[in-house]
mmCIF file with all atom_site columns, C-alpha atoms in Angstrom:
data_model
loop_
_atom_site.group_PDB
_atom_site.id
_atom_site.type_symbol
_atom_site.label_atom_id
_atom_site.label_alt_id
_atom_site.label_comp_id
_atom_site.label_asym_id
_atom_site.label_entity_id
_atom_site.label_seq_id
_atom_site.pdbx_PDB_ins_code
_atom_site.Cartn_x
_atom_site.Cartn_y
_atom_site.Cartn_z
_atom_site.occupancy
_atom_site.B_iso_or_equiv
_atom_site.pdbx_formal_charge
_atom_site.auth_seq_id
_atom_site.auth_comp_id
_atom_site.auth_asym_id
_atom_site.auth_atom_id
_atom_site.pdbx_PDB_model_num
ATOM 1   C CA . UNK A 1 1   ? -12.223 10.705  28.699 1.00 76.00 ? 142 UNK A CA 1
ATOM 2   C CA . UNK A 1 2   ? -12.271 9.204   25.065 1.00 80.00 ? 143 UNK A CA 1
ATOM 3   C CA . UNK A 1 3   ? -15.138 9.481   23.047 1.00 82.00 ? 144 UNK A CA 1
ATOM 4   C CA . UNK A 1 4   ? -16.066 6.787   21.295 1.00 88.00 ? 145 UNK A CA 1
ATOM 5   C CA . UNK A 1 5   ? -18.102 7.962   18.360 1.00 91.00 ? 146 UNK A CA 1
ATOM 6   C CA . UNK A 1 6   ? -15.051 9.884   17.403 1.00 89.00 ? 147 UNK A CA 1
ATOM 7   C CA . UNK A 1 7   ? -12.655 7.142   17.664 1.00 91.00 ? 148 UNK A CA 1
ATOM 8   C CA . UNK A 1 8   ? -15.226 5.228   15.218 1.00 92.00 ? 149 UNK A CA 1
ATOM 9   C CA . UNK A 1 9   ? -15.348 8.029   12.957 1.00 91.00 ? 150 UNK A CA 1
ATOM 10  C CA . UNK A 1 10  ? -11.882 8.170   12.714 1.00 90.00 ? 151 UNK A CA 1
ATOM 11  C CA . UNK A 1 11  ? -10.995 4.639   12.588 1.00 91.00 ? 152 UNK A CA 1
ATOM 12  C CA . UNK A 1 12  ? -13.983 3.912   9.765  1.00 93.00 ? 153 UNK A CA 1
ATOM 13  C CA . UNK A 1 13  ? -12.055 7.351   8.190  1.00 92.00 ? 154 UNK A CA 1
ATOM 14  C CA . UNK A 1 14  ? -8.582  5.546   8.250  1.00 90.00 ? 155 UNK A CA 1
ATOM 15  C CA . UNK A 1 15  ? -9.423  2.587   6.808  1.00 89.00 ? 156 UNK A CA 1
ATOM 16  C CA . UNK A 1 16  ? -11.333 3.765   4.059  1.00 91.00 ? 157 UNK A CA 1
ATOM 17  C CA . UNK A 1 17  ? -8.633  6.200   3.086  1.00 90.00 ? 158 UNK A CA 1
ATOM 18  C CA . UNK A 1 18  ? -5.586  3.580   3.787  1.00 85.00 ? 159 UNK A CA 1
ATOM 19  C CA . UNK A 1 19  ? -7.605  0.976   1.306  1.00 86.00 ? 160 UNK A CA 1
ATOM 20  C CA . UNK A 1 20  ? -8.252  4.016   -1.345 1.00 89.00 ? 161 UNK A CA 1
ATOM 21  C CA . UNK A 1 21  ? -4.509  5.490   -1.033 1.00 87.00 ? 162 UNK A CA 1
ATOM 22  C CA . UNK A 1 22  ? -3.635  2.297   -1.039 1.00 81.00 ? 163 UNK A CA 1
ATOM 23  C CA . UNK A 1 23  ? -4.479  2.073   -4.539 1.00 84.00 ? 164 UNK A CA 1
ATOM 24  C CA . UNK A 1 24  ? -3.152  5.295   -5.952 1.00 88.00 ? 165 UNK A CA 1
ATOM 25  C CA . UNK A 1 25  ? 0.102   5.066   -4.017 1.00 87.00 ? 166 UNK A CA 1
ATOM 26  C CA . UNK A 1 26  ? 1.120   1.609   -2.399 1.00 77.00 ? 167 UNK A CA 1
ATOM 27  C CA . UNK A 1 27  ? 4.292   2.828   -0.116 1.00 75.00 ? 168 UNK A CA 1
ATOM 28  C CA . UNK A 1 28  ? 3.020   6.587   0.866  1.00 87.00 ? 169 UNK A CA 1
ATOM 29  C CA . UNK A 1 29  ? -1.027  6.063   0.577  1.00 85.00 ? 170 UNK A CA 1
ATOM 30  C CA . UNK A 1 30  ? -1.435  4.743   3.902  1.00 84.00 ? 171 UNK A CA 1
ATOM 31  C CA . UNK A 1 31  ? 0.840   6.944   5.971  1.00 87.00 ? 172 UNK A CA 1
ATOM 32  C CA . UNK A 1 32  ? -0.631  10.123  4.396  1.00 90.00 ? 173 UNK A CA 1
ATOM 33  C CA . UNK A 1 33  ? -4.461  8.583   4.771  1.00 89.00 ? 174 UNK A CA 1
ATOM 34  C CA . UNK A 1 34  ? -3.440  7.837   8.899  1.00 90.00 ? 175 UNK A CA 1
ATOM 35  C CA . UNK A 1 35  ? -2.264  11.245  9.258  1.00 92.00 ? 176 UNK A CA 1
ATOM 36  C CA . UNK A 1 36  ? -5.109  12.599  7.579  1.00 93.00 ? 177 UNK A CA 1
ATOM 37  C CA . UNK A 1 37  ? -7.677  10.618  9.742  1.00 92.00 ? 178 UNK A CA 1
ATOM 38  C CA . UNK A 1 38  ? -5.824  11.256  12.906 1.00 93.00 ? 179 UNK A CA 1
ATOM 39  C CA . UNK A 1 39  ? -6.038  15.093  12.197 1.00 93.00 ? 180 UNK A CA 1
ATOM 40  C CA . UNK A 1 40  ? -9.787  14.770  11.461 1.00 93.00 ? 181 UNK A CA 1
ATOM 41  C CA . UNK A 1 41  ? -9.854  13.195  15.031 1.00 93.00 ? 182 UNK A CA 1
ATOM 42  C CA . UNK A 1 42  ? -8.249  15.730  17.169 1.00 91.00 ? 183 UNK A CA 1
ATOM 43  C CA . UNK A 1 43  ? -10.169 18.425  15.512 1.00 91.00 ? 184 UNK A CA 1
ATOM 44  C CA . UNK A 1 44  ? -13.271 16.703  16.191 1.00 91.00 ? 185 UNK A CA 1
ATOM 45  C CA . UNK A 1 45  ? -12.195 16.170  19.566 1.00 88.00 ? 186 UNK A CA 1
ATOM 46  C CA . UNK A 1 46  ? -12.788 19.832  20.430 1.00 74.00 ? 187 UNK A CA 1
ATOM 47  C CA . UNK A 1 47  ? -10.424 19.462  23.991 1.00 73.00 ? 188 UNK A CA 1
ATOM 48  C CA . UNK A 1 48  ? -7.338  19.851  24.386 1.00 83.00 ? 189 UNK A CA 1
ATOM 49  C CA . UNK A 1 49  ? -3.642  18.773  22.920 1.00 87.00 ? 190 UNK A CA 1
ATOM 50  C CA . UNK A 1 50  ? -3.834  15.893  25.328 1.00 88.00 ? 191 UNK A CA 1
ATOM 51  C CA . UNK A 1 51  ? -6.892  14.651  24.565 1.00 89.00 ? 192 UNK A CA 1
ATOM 52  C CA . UNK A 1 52  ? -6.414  15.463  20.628 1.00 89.00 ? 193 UNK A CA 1
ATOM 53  C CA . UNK A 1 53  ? -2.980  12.861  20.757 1.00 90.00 ? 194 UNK A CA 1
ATOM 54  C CA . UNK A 1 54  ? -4.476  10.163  22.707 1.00 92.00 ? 195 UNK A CA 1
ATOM 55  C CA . UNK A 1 55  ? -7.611  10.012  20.346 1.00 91.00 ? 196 UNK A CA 1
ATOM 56  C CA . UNK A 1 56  ? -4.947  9.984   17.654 1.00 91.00 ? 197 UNK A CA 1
ATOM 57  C CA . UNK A 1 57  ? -3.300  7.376   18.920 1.00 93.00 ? 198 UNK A CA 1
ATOM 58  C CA . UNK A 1 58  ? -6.524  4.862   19.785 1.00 93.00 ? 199 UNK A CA 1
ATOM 59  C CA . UNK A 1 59  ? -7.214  5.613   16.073 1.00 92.00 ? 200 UNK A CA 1
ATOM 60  C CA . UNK A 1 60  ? -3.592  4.139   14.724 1.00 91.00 ? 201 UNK A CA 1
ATOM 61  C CA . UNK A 1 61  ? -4.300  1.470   16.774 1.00 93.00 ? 202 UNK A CA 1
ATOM 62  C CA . UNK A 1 62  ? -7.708  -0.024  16.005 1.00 92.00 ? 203 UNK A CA 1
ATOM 63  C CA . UNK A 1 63  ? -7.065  1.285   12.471 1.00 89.00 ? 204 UNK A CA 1
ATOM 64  C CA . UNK A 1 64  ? -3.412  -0.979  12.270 1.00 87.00 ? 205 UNK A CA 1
ATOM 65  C CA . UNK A 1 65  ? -5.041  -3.921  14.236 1.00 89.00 ? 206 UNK A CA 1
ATOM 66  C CA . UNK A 1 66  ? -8.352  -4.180  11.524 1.00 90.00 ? 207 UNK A CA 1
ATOM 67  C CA . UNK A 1 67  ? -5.918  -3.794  8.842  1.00 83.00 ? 208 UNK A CA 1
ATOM 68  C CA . UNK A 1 68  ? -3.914  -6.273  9.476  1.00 82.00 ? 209 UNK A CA 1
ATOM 69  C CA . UNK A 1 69  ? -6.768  -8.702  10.122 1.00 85.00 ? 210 UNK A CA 1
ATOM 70  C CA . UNK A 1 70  ? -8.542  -8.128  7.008  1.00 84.00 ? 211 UNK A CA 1
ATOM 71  C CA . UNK A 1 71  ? -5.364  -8.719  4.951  1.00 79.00 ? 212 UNK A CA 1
ATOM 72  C CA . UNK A 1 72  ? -5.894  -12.476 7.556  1.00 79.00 ? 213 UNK A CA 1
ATOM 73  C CA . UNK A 1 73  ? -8.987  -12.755 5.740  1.00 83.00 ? 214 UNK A CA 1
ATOM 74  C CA . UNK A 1 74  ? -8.558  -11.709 2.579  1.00 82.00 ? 215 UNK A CA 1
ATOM 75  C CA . UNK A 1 75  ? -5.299  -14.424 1.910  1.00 77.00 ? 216 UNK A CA 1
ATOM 76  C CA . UNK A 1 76  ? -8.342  -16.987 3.255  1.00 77.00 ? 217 UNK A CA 1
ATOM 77  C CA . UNK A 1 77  ? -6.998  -17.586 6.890  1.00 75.00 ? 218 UNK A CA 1
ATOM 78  C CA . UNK A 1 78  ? -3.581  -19.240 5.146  1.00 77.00 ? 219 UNK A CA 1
ATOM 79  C CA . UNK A 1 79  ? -0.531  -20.700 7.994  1.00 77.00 ? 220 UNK A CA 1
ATOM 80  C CA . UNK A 1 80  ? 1.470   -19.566 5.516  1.00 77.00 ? 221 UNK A CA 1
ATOM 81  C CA . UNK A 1 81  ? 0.804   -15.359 5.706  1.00 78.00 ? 222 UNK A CA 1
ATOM 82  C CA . UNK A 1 82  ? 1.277   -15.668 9.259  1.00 79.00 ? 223 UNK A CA 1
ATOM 83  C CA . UNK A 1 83  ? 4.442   -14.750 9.711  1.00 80.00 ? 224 UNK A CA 1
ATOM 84  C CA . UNK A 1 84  ? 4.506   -12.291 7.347  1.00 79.00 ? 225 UNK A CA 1
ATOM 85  C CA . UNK A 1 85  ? 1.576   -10.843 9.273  1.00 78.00 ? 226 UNK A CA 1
ATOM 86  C CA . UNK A 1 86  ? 3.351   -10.983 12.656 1.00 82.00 ? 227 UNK A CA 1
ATOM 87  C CA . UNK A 1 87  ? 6.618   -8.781  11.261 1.00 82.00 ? 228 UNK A CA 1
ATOM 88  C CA . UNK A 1 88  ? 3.875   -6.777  9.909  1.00 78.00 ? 229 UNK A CA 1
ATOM 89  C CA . UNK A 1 89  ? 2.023   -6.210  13.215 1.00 80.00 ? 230 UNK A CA 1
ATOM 90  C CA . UNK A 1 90  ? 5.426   -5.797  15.166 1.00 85.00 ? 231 UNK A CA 1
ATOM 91  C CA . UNK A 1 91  ? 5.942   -2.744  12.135 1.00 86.00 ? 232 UNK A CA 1
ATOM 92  C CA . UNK A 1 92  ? 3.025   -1.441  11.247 1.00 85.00 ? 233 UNK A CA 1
ATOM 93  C CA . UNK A 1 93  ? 0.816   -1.198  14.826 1.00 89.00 ? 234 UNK A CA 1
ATOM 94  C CA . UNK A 1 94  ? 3.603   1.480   16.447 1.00 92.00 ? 235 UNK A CA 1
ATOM 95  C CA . UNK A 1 95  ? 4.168   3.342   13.035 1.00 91.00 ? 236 UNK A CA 1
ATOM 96  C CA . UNK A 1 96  ? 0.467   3.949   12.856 1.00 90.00 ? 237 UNK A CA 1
ATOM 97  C CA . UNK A 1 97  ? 0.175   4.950   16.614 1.00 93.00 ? 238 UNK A CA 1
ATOM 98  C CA . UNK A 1 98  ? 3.214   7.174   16.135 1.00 94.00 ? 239 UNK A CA 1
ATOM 99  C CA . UNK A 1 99  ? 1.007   8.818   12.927 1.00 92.00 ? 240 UNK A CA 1
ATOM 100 C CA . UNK A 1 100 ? -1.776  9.148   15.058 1.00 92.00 ? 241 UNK A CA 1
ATOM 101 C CA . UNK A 1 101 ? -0.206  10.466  17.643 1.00 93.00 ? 242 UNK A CA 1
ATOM 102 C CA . UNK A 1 102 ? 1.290   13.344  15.752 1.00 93.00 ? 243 UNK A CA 1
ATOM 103 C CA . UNK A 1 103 ? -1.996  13.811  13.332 1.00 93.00 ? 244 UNK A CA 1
ATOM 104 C CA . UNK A 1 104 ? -4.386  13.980  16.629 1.00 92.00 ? 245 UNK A CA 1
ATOM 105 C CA . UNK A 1 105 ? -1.774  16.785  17.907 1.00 92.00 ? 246 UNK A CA 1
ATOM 106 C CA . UNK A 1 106 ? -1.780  18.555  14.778 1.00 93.00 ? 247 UNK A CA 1
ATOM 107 C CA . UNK A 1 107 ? -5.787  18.620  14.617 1.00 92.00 ? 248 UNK A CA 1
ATOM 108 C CA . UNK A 1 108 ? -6.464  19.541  18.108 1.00 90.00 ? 249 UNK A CA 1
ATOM 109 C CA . UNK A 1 109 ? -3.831  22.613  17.555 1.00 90.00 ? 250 UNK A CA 1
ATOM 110 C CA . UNK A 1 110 ? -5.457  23.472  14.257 1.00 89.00 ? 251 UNK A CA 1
ATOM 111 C CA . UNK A 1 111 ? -8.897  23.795  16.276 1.00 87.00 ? 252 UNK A CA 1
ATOM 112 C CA . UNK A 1 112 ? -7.628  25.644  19.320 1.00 85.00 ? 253 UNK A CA 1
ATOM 113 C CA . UNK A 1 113 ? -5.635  28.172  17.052 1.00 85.00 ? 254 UNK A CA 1
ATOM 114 C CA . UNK A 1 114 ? -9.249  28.490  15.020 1.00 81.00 ? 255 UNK A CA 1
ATOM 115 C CA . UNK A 1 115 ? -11.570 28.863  17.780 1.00 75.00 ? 256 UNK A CA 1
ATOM 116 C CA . UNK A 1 116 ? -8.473  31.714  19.518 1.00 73.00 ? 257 UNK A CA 1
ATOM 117 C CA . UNK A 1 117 ? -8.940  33.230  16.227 1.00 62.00 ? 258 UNK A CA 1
ATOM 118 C CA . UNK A 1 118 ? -12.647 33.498  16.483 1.00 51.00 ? 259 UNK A CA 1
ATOM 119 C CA . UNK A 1 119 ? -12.745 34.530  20.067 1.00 41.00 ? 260 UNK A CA 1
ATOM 120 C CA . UNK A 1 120 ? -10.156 38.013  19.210 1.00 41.00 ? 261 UNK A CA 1
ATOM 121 C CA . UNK A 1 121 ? -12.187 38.865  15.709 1.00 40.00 ? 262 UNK A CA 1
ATOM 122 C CA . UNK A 1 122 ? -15.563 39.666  17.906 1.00 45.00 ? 263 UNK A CA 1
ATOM 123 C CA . UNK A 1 123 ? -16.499 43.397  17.626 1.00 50.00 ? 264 UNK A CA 1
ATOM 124 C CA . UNK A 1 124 ? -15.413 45.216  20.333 1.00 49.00 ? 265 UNK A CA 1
ATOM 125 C CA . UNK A 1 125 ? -12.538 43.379  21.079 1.00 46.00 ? 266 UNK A CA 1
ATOM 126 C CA . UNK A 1 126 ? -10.149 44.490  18.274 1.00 48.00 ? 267 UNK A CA 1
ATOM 127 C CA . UNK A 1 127 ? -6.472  44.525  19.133 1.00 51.00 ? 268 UNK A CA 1
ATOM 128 C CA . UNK A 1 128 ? -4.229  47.554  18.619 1.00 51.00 ? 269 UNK A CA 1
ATOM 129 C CA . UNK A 1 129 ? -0.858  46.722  16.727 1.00 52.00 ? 270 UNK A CA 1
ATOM 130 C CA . UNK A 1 130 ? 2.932   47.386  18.341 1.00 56.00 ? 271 UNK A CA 1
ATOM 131 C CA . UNK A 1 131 ? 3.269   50.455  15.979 1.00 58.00 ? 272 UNK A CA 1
ATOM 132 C CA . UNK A 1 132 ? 0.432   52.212  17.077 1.00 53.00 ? 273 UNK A CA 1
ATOM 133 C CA . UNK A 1 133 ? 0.759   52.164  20.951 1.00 53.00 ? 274 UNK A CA 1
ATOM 134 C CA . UNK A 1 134 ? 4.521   53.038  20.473 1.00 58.00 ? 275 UNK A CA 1
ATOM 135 C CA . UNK A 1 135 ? 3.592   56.443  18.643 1.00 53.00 ? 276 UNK A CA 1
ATOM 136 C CA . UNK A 1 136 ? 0.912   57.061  21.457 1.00 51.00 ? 277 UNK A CA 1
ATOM 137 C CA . UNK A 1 137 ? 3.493   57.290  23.836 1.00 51.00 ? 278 UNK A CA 1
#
């Protein structure tokens, strides 16, 4: 099941960052702000891997598909841009799913390895090291 307030989270999270990274660093900015987005995703989508990568991915798209159309708008609708834009959609639509992909992955292991992390540092439940049950026995 996707959920839909964090796909907008993430894809308002993308575009912000692409559009800021953009700035600093033309080439890099927006691969490192969808990867960064897509990780914030699959943590905040608390499931599993599965779930985490296909989140990811729905993120790279919307986020490649409004980019795209607001650089439409911002060269004022021109015939001109268009197929610039087209090569650009054929390029940029899978490289950002592919980013997404990966950076939902990444998040949704980052959380599970957390919350396993939580669940074995409760009192009472403390594990015992190889070395000592070897000199036990």
């Amino acid at each position: 099941m996707i959920d839909q307030k964090n796909i907008i989270i993430g894809t308002v999270l993308a575009l912000v960052l692409v559009f800021l990274f953009g700035l600093v660093l033309p080439f890099i900015g927006g691969i490192i702000a969808m990867i960064v987005a897509s990780i914030v995703v699959g943590y905040l989508v608390n499931e599993n891997v599965k779930n985490g990568a296909m989140h990811g991915s729905v993120v790279g798209f919307l986020t490649g598909v409004i980019y795209i159309l607001l650089i439409y708008a911002i060269y004022g609708f021109s015939k001109e841009i268009v197929s610039v834009l087209i090569t650009l959609y054929l390029l940029l639509i899978p490289i950002y799913v592919l980013l997404g992909l990966g950076g939902g992955i990444i998040g949704s292991v980052i959380k599970t390895r957390r919350d396993y992390g939580e669940i074995s540092e409760e009192p009472g439940s403390e594990e015992v090291p190889p070395e000592q049950t070897e000199k036990k026995e």
